Amino acid sequence: MSVPSALGLPSLRLEAPPLSGRVDAAVTRSTVARLVASGTAVSKADLVTAAGLARTTVSAAVDELLARGVLVPDGIRATPGRGRPADRLALSPHGGLVLLADVGARGAHLAVVDLRQRLLGHVHVDIDVQEGPDAVLGVVESHLDRLRSAASSRAPVRAVVIGLPGPVDGQLGVPVRPPIMPGWHAYPVAARLRETYGCPAVLENDVNLRALGEARALPADQAPLLFVKVGTGIGGGLVTTEGVLHHGADGAAGDIGHVRVRGAPDVTCVCGNVGCIEAVASARAIADRLGRVDGQQATIADVRRLLARADPAAVALVREAGGLIGEVVAMLVHFYNPARVTLGGSVTAASDDLLAGVRSVVYQRALPLATRNLVLASSVIGEFAGLAGASVLGIERVLSIEGMAALG
Ligand SMILES: [Zn+2]
């Protein structure tokens, strides 16, 4: 007699919650350091509650972090009601340095910060990413060396973070067929920086860095956050409700420049396809459509200059581009239901016309539930959003389980 099967369903996989699977010294140190860094808990008593660990375990981790110079005592905190005042803890200003490089197509912001996010040095340099990895990274390294020497802190460099204007494989630390970066495909960017500075190096896409910087500069309820950069090209980055970057399976998530948009002119894109949003609505595309200014083909700088003085032809083109970008954003809003969409890049910095164009289409096309609480705004940090995101990634890398394990 056969046993009747209940349902014709295959065996289904039930998920376990994402536990670390181990509670060793590095895990506890990382937990404690990140709770202090985030301001969630800055006294031993608060850390015990927040970490859900035994008092002795937390105490041992705090002592270890104090001994290794990651944490320092930071005065006395008055406790509400009765009870003894608690000793405050903070990240040490001497706990380590993080080197940051936000490399764009034409220039790079380079900086050094400490674990308390203090900017110890910053410079903007002109570079042309088309000159290839050896030349560009050589310039980046020489400026980072100079900034580090000039910084008042003698703390060791604990992490390097670099953003590049193209698709990257963050796991391997290499660019992957970046359209505007000849010679960079598969170049071991992270490995080179790891070798140069003797510490972990993180490679990230430049728009992802901006998205992360923007999200962490805003209250937590502004995530999920979608960042759309409209510059020489068009790119996107997505920060989840948990405040971390969404990379997708291969790191390509958010790379929206080559989405084709309805009603777009048949312009051939650098990728070889026709009608990509980047080919029809980027700052480069707006400049091309503007034609000649003062007898010469308009540049992106001309677009910004004309926008700043509300030139009707420039404003009309930018609003039209905003409408096309709005079509893509409306679709993404339906798909991901972000709390906030941030527009960044050179065109948005020059005027609100692009934002107005995007807004008009998104609110018209997206359904009420997706736009009920949606904030659609320009970047609050502007051109430093990339450095801000790099700073977050670098400091959190130092305080990660791997970073804490590397302390020995
Ligand atoms: Zn394309």
Tab-separated table of C-alpha atoms and ligand atoms in Angstrom:
chain	number	residue	atom	x	y	z
A	1	MET	CA	0.000	0.000	0.000
A	2	SER	CA	1.537	3.243	-1.007
A	3	VAL	CA	1.560	6.211	1.287
A	4	PRO	CA	-0.352	9.038	-0.317
A	5	SER	CA	1.791	12.101	-0.734
A	6	ALA	CA	0.287	15.164	0.853
A	7	LEU	CA	1.062	17.646	-1.902
A	8	GLY	CA	3.036	17.649	-5.068
A	9	LEU	CA	5.592	20.076	-3.733
A	10	PRO	CA	9.359	19.714	-3.968
A	11	SER	CA	11.439	19.839	-0.826
A	12	LEU	CA	11.657	23.520	0.090
A	13	ARG	CA	14.584	25.211	1.724
A	14	LEU	CA	13.869	26.978	4.992
A	15	GLU	CA	16.252	29.797	5.827
A	16	ALA	CA	18.081	30.253	9.113
A	17	PRO	CA	18.556	33.795	10.386
A	18	PRO	CA	21.958	35.291	9.496
A	19	LEU	CA	23.888	34.448	12.685
A	20	SER	CA	27.635	34.833	12.649
A	21	GLY	CA	27.876	31.235	13.864
A	22	ARG	CA	30.657	32.034	16.312
A	23	VAL	CA	31.092	34.298	19.267
A	24	ASP	CA	34.832	34.623	19.483
A	25	ALA	CA	36.926	37.561	20.609
A	26	ALA	CA	36.980	39.255	17.175
A	27	VAL	CA	33.180	39.068	16.842
A	28	THR	CA	32.671	40.575	20.291
A	29	ARG	CA	35.286	43.276	19.710
A	30	SER	CA	33.667	44.203	16.411
A	31	THR	CA	30.195	44.308	17.983
A	32	VAL	CA	31.387	46.519	20.843
A	33	ALA	CA	33.435	48.838	18.602
A	34	ARG	CA	30.548	49.342	16.168
A	35	LEU	CA	28.036	49.974	18.947
A	36	VAL	CA	30.364	52.667	20.318
A	37	ALA	CA	31.105	54.083	16.850
A	38	SER	CA	27.397	54.357	16.027
A	39	GLY	CA	26.656	56.012	19.372
A	40	THR	CA	24.139	53.240	20.145
A	41	ALA	CA	25.920	52.377	23.408
A	42	VAL	CA	28.915	54.198	24.872
A	43	SER	CA	29.134	52.795	28.428
A	44	LYS	CA	29.812	49.234	29.574
A	45	ALA	CA	26.317	48.951	31.085
A	46	ASP	CA	24.662	50.108	27.834
A	47	LEU	CA	26.920	47.819	25.794
A	48	VAL	CA	25.844	44.780	27.822
A	49	THR	CA	22.199	45.590	27.076
A	50	ALA	CA	22.732	46.462	23.413
A	51	ALA	CA	25.021	43.510	22.591
A	52	GLY	CA	22.998	40.968	24.569
A	53	LEU	CA	26.242	39.482	25.887
A	54	ALA	CA	27.467	38.656	29.388
A	55	ARG	CA	28.928	41.533	31.390
A	56	THR	CA	32.289	39.754	31.696
A	57	THR	CA	32.449	39.168	27.916
A	58	VAL	CA	31.735	42.823	27.165
A	59	SER	CA	34.155	43.967	29.842
A	60	ALA	CA	36.963	41.837	28.400
A	61	ALA	CA	36.296	43.187	24.878
A	62	VAL	CA	36.272	46.801	26.102
A	63	ASP	CA	39.552	46.294	27.994
A	64	GLU	CA	41.095	44.720	24.890
A	65	LEU	CA	39.937	47.609	22.657
A	66	LEU	CA	41.277	50.159	25.161
A	67	ALA	CA	44.621	48.313	25.337
A	68	ARG	CA	44.912	48.210	21.537
A	69	GLY	CA	44.107	51.877	21.181
A	70	VAL	CA	40.843	51.431	19.277
A	71	LEU	CA	38.733	52.927	22.097
A	72	VAL	CA	39.530	55.656	24.627
A	73	PRO	CA	37.759	56.817	27.798
A	74	ASP	CA	35.638	59.832	26.909
A	75	GLY	CA	34.585	61.378	30.195
A	76	ILE	CA	31.675	60.695	32.482
A	77	ARG	CA	28.076	60.427	31.408
A	78	ALA	CA	25.391	61.361	33.905
A	79	THR	CA	22.812	58.571	34.129
A	80	PRO	CA	19.174	59.564	34.300
A	81	GLY	CA	17.582	58.934	37.708
A	82	ARG	CA	19.566	57.133	40.382
A	83	GLY	CA	22.747	55.138	39.895
A	84	ARG	CA	26.417	55.927	39.472
A	85	PRO	CA	27.517	58.033	36.509
A	86	ALA	CA	28.860	55.807	33.735
A	87	ASP	CA	32.277	56.007	32.063
A	88	ARG	CA	31.842	56.975	28.434
A	89	LEU	CA	33.822	55.346	25.650
A	90	ALA	CA	34.697	56.714	22.207
A	91	LEU	CA	36.754	55.652	19.220
A	92	SER	CA	40.355	56.712	19.655
A	93	PRO	CA	41.649	59.541	17.431
A	94	HIS	CA	44.886	57.510	17.260
A	95	GLY	CA	43.202	54.193	16.418
A	96	GLY	CA	44.019	54.334	12.727
A	97	LEU	CA	43.759	56.264	9.486
A	98	VAL	CA	41.618	55.558	6.442
A	99	LEU	CA	42.719	56.763	3.001
A	100	LEU	CA	39.953	57.751	0.577
A	101	ALA	CA	39.940	58.210	-3.200
A	102	ASP	CA	36.806	59.221	-5.089
A	103	VAL	CA	37.902	59.058	-8.705
A	104	GLY	CA	35.653	60.524	-11.400
A	105	ALA	CA	36.113	60.684	-15.156
A	106	ARG	CA	38.006	64.006	-15.013
A	107	GLY	CA	39.094	64.514	-11.412
A	108	ALA	CA	39.557	62.878	-8.044
A	109	HIS	CA	38.823	63.839	-4.458
A	110	LEU	CA	41.512	62.381	-2.196
A	111	ALA	CA	41.373	62.496	1.578
A	112	VAL	CA	42.532	61.033	4.858
A	113	VAL	CA	40.242	60.568	7.873
A	114	ASP	CA	40.657	59.045	11.318
A	115	LEU	CA	38.283	56.561	12.944
A	116	ARG	CA	36.305	59.458	14.430
A	117	GLN	CA	35.537	60.676	10.889
A	118	ARG	CA	37.727	63.744	11.279
A	119	LEU	CA	38.989	64.953	7.918
A	120	LEU	CA	42.774	65.287	8.350
A	121	GLY	CA	43.499	66.319	4.788
A	122	HIS	CA	41.776	66.700	1.427
A	123	VAL	CA	42.762	67.627	-2.096
A	124	HIS	CA	41.033	67.669	-5.474
A	125	VAL	CA	43.237	66.821	-8.435
A	126	ASP	CA	42.578	66.857	-12.159
A	127	ILE	CA	43.045	63.434	-13.690
A	128	ASP	CA	41.851	61.791	-16.874
A	129	VAL	CA	40.674	58.276	-16.160
A	130	GLN	CA	41.301	57.432	-19.819
A	131	GLU	CA	45.043	57.577	-19.182
A	132	GLY	CA	44.765	54.092	-17.709
A	133	PRO	CA	45.260	52.472	-14.315
A	134	ASP	CA	49.033	52.821	-13.896
A	135	ALA	CA	49.084	56.553	-14.557
A	136	VAL	CA	45.921	57.340	-12.584
A	137	LEU	CA	46.694	55.145	-9.568
A	138	GLY	CA	50.240	56.517	-9.524
A	139	VAL	CA	48.840	60.041	-9.126
A	140	VAL	CA	46.293	58.857	-6.530
A	141	GLU	CA	49.000	57.118	-4.459
A	142	SER	CA	51.404	60.049	-4.545
A	143	HIS	CA	48.714	62.455	-3.319
A	144	LEU	CA	47.497	60.026	-0.650
A	145	ASP	CA	51.135	59.651	0.551
A	146	ARG	CA	51.458	63.430	0.758
A	147	LEU	CA	48.158	63.810	2.642
A	148	ARG	CA	49.155	61.087	5.062
A	149	SER	CA	52.554	62.701	5.733
A	150	ALA	CA	50.931	66.096	6.233
A	151	ALA	CA	48.258	64.730	8.615
A	152	SER	CA	48.842	65.515	12.280
A	153	SER	CA	48.235	61.867	13.235
A	154	ARG	CA	50.967	59.210	13.165
A	155	ALA	CA	48.371	56.431	13.495
A	156	PRO	CA	48.757	53.479	11.099
A	157	VAL	CA	46.755	53.281	7.876
A	158	ARG	CA	44.108	50.634	8.514
A	159	ALA	CA	42.091	50.731	5.267
A	160	VAL	CA	42.005	52.295	1.799
A	161	VAL	CA	38.768	52.873	-0.139
A	162	ILE	CA	38.653	53.849	-3.810
A	163	GLY	CA	35.653	54.608	-6.000
A	164	LEU	CA	35.840	54.408	-9.807
A	165	PRO	CA	33.369	55.652	-12.452
A	166	GLY	CA	32.439	52.265	-13.895
A	167	PRO	CA	31.174	48.778	-13.046
A	168	VAL	CA	33.358	46.994	-10.503
A	169	ASP	CA	33.563	43.513	-9.018
A	170	GLY	CA	33.987	44.391	-5.353
A	171	GLN	CA	34.795	40.795	-4.377
A	172	LEU	CA	37.740	40.590	-6.765
A	173	GLY	CA	38.525	44.290	-6.485
A	174	VAL	CA	38.640	44.854	-10.243
A	175	PRO	CA	36.762	47.037	-12.773
A	176	VAL	CA	34.650	45.021	-15.232
A	177	ARG	CA	34.540	46.308	-18.825
A	178	PRO	CA	34.123	49.961	-17.825
A	179	PRO	CA	32.866	51.815	-20.957
A	180	ILE	CA	34.746	55.096	-20.357
A	181	MET	CA	37.935	53.583	-18.861
A	182	PRO	CA	40.090	51.941	-21.533
A	183	GLY	CA	42.789	49.656	-20.118
A	184	TRP	CA	41.119	49.219	-16.716
A	185	HIS	CA	39.240	45.957	-17.355
A	186	ALA	CA	40.315	43.335	-14.758
A	187	TYR	CA	43.153	45.560	-13.489
A	188	PRO	CA	43.812	44.512	-9.844
A	189	VAL	CA	43.033	47.908	-8.289
A	190	ALA	CA	42.315	46.658	-4.751
A	191	ALA	CA	45.286	44.272	-4.754
A	192	ARG	CA	47.636	47.078	-5.811
A	193	LEU	CA	46.435	49.404	-3.033
A	194	ARG	CA	46.543	46.558	-0.500
A	195	GLU	CA	50.156	45.966	-1.482
A	196	THR	CA	51.062	49.679	-1.418
A	197	TYR	CA	49.587	50.394	2.013
A	198	GLY	CA	49.769	46.979	3.700
A	199	CYS	CA	46.122	47.034	4.756
A	200	PRO	CA	42.698	46.043	3.382
A	201	ALA	CA	41.616	47.935	0.259
A	202	VAL	CA	38.019	48.286	-0.915
A	203	LEU	CA	37.038	49.047	-4.526
A	204	GLU	CA	33.562	50.430	-5.082
A	205	ASN	CA	31.597	52.090	-7.872
A	206	ASP	CA	31.606	55.893	-7.517
A	207	VAL	CA	27.814	56.278	-7.522
A	208	ASN	CA	27.475	53.557	-4.881
A	209	LEU	CA	29.851	55.568	-2.682
A	210	ARG	CA	27.700	58.672	-3.152
A	211	ALA	CA	24.541	56.722	-2.357
A	212	LEU	CA	26.047	55.384	0.863
A	213	GLY	CA	27.423	58.779	1.896
A	214	GLU	CA	24.087	60.437	1.270
A	215	ALA	CA	22.110	57.741	3.131
A	216	ARG	CA	24.382	57.944	6.178
A	217	ALA	CA	24.183	61.733	6.268
A	218	LEU	CA	20.382	61.512	6.555
A	219	PRO	CA	18.131	60.010	9.258
A	220	ALA	CA	17.736	56.218	9.037
A	221	ASP	CA	14.097	56.553	7.937
A	222	GLN	CA	15.298	58.003	4.618
A	223	ALA	CA	16.332	54.502	3.476
A	224	PRO	CA	15.864	52.613	1.215
A	225	LEU	CA	17.572	55.373	-0.740
A	226	LEU	CA	18.055	55.449	-4.493
A	227	PHE	CA	20.816	57.766	-5.689
A	228	VAL	CA	20.794	58.851	-9.326
A	229	LYS	CA	23.877	60.661	-10.582
A	230	VAL	CA	23.518	62.731	-13.732
A	231	GLY	CA	26.947	63.809	-14.897
A	232	THR	CA	29.050	62.892	-17.912
A	233	GLY	CA	27.152	59.592	-17.679
A	234	ILE	CA	24.145	58.420	-15.665
A	235	GLY	CA	24.416	55.918	-12.827
A	236	GLY	CA	22.481	54.730	-9.822
A	237	GLY	CA	23.174	53.325	-6.374
A	238	LEU	CA	20.861	51.713	-3.864
A	239	VAL	CA	21.093	51.685	-0.060
A	240	THR	CA	18.820	49.218	1.744
A	241	THR	CA	16.652	49.755	4.821
A	242	GLU	CA	19.555	48.340	6.860
A	243	GLY	CA	21.739	51.185	5.587
A	244	VAL	CA	24.055	49.059	3.443
A	245	LEU	CA	24.692	49.017	-0.301
A	246	HIS	CA	22.697	46.626	-2.447
A	247	HIS	CA	25.189	45.181	-4.929
A	248	GLY	CA	23.087	42.479	-6.583
A	249	ALA	CA	24.527	39.117	-7.585
A	250	ASP	CA	27.553	40.448	-9.463
A	251	GLY	CA	27.870	44.057	-8.340
A	252	ALA	CA	25.908	45.514	-11.253
A	253	ALA	CA	22.841	46.635	-9.264
A	254	GLY	CA	21.953	50.266	-9.855
A	255	ASP	CA	23.862	50.548	-13.125
A	256	ILE	CA	20.912	52.262	-14.805
A	257	GLY	CA	22.706	54.315	-17.494
A	258	HIS	CA	21.964	51.821	-20.234
A	259	VAL	CA	18.266	51.342	-19.632
A	260	ARG	CA	16.323	52.303	-22.749
A	261	VAL	CA	13.624	54.833	-22.192
A	262	ARG	CA	10.297	55.189	-24.001
A	263	GLY	CA	10.104	58.131	-26.377
A	264	ALA	CA	13.843	58.798	-26.315
A	265	PRO	CA	15.630	60.009	-29.458
A	266	ASP	CA	17.564	57.366	-31.424
A	267	VAL	CA	21.019	58.342	-30.243
A	268	THR	CA	23.757	55.703	-30.274
A	269	CYS	CA	25.322	55.164	-26.858
A	270	VAL	CA	28.978	54.458	-25.962
A	271	CYS	CA	27.825	50.907	-25.125
A	272	GLY	CA	26.721	50.366	-28.751
A	273	ASN	CA	22.972	50.294	-28.057
A	274	VAL	CA	20.513	52.973	-29.150
A	275	GLY	CA	18.423	55.247	-26.931
A	276	CYS	CA	20.088	54.485	-23.566
A	277	ILE	CA	19.122	57.019	-20.878
A	278	GLU	CA	22.798	58.015	-20.614
A	279	ALA	CA	22.966	58.743	-24.353
A	280	VAL	CA	19.897	61.008	-24.297
A	281	ALA	CA	19.746	62.668	-20.860
A	282	SER	CA	23.260	62.897	-19.352
A	283	ALA	CA	25.047	66.230	-19.014
A	284	ARG	CA	27.120	65.184	-22.029
A	285	ALA	CA	23.953	64.536	-24.070
A	286	ILE	CA	22.427	67.872	-22.996
A	287	ALA	CA	25.600	69.697	-24.077
A	288	ASP	CA	25.553	67.899	-27.441
A	289	ARG	CA	21.932	68.874	-28.016
A	290	LEU	CA	22.592	72.467	-26.999
A	291	GLY	CA	24.769	72.787	-30.109
A	292	ARG	CA	27.105	75.700	-30.512
A	293	VAL	CA	27.714	78.330	-27.860
A	294	ASP	CA	29.875	81.337	-28.736
A	295	GLY	CA	30.872	79.606	-31.988
A	296	GLN	CA	32.016	76.359	-30.318
A	297	GLN	CA	30.311	73.062	-29.451
A	298	ALA	CA	28.790	73.463	-25.974
A	299	THR	CA	30.522	71.700	-23.073
A	300	ILE	CA	29.105	70.477	-19.756
A	301	ALA	CA	30.556	73.629	-18.172
A	302	ASP	CA	28.525	75.697	-20.679
A	303	VAL	CA	25.356	73.826	-19.674
A	304	ARG	CA	25.967	74.661	-16.016
A	305	ARG	CA	26.788	78.271	-16.788
A	306	LEU	CA	23.656	78.733	-18.926
A	307	LEU	CA	21.472	77.036	-16.311
A	308	ALA	CA	22.823	79.312	-13.611
A	309	ARG	CA	21.516	82.292	-15.557
A	310	ALA	CA	18.238	80.549	-16.512
A	311	ASP	CA	18.944	80.476	-20.258
A	312	PRO	CA	15.580	79.352	-21.794
A	313	ALA	CA	17.084	76.911	-24.334
A	314	ALA	CA	19.278	75.225	-21.705
A	315	VAL	CA	16.433	75.068	-19.176
A	316	ALA	CA	14.107	73.490	-21.772
A	317	LEU	CA	16.665	70.801	-22.666
A	318	VAL	CA	17.408	70.035	-19.023
A	319	ARG	CA	13.711	69.739	-18.176
A	320	GLU	CA	13.233	67.422	-21.143
A	321	ALA	CA	16.161	65.302	-19.939
A	322	GLY	CA	14.619	65.356	-16.463
A	323	GLY	CA	11.381	63.977	-17.918
A	324	LEU	CA	13.234	61.069	-19.561
A	325	ILE	CA	15.138	60.326	-16.345
A	326	GLY	CA	11.791	60.572	-14.538
A	327	GLU	CA	10.445	57.682	-16.665
A	328	VAL	CA	13.275	55.465	-15.434
A	329	VAL	CA	12.970	56.688	-11.841
A	330	ALA	CA	9.177	56.095	-11.845
A	331	MET	CA	9.797	52.484	-12.834
A	332	LEU	CA	12.457	52.060	-10.149
A	333	VAL	CA	10.179	53.641	-7.545
A	334	HIS	CA	7.522	51.034	-8.347
A	335	PHE	CA	10.032	48.261	-8.202
A	336	TYR	CA	11.875	49.187	-5.033
A	337	ASN	CA	9.620	51.627	-3.144
A	338	PRO	CA	12.470	53.811	-1.835
A	339	ALA	CA	11.878	56.316	0.980
A	340	ARG	CA	14.032	58.811	-0.850
A	341	VAL	CA	15.351	59.394	-4.353
A	342	THR	CA	18.388	61.656	-4.410
A	343	LEU	CA	19.612	63.360	-7.560
A	344	GLY	CA	23.283	64.248	-7.718
A	345	GLY	CA	25.911	65.282	-10.245
A	346	SER	CA	26.956	68.442	-12.033
A	347	VAL	CA	23.600	69.317	-13.634
A	348	THR	CA	21.598	69.060	-10.404
A	349	ALA	CA	24.210	71.105	-8.582
A	350	ALA	CA	23.729	73.949	-11.087
A	351	SER	CA	19.943	74.348	-10.828
A	352	ASP	CA	16.676	72.698	-9.757
A	353	ASP	CA	15.438	72.306	-13.344
A	354	LEU	CA	16.481	68.663	-13.684
A	355	LEU	CA	14.859	67.841	-10.355
A	356	ALA	CA	11.671	69.617	-11.481
A	357	GLY	CA	11.612	67.562	-14.695
A	358	VAL	CA	12.095	64.272	-12.833
A	359	ARG	CA	9.483	65.158	-10.206
A	360	SER	CA	6.795	66.046	-12.705
A	361	VAL	CA	7.001	62.619	-14.362
A	362	VAL	CA	7.503	60.500	-11.219
A	363	TYR	CA	4.507	61.922	-9.349
A	364	GLN	CA	2.370	61.672	-12.457
A	365	ARG	CA	3.319	58.090	-13.360
A	366	ALA	CA	3.977	56.271	-10.094
A	367	LEU	CA	1.054	54.927	-8.084
A	368	PRO	CA	0.012	56.603	-4.814
A	369	LEU	CA	1.287	53.903	-2.445
A	370	ALA	CA	4.809	54.183	-3.858
A	371	THR	CA	4.882	57.994	-3.724
A	372	ARG	CA	2.831	58.643	-0.579
A	373	ASN	CA	5.918	59.339	1.543
A	374	LEU	CA	8.519	59.528	-1.215
A	375	VAL	CA	11.068	62.325	-0.913
A	376	LEU	CA	12.623	63.347	-4.218
A	377	ALA	CA	15.434	65.798	-3.603
A	378	SER	CA	18.882	66.973	-4.622
A	379	SER	CA	21.942	65.619	-2.817
A	380	VAL	CA	22.467	67.147	0.634
A	381	ILE	CA	26.255	66.632	0.559
A	382	GLY	CA	26.876	67.486	-3.079
A	383	GLU	CA	30.294	66.711	-4.513
A	384	PHE	CA	31.630	65.317	-1.219
A	385	ALA	CA	29.042	62.515	-1.087
A	386	GLY	CA	31.558	60.064	-2.587
A	387	LEU	CA	34.182	60.818	0.063
A	388	ALA	CA	31.514	60.515	2.758
A	389	GLY	CA	30.527	57.057	1.524
A	390	ALA	CA	34.178	56.001	1.256
A	391	SER	CA	34.748	57.168	4.828
A	392	VAL	CA	31.812	55.051	6.076
A	393	LEU	CA	33.000	51.972	4.172
A	394	GLY	CA	36.590	52.373	5.361
A	395	ILE	CA	35.820	52.918	9.041
A	396	GLU	CA	33.275	50.096	9.100
A	397	ARG	CA	35.847	47.846	7.404
A	398	VAL	CA	38.362	48.619	10.169
A	399	LEU	CA	35.729	47.849	12.820
A	400	SER	CA	34.456	44.702	11.046
A	401	ILE	CA	35.055	41.182	12.380
A	402	GLU	CA	37.894	40.748	9.850
A	403	GLY	CA	39.362	44.098	10.847
A	404	MET	CA	39.204	43.225	14.535
A	405	ALA	CA	40.677	39.777	13.904
A	406	ALA	CA	43.590	41.437	12.077
A	407	LEU	CA	44.441	43.340	15.250
A	408	GLY	CA	45.682	39.979	16.550
B	1	ZN	ZN	24.225	52.475	-23.422
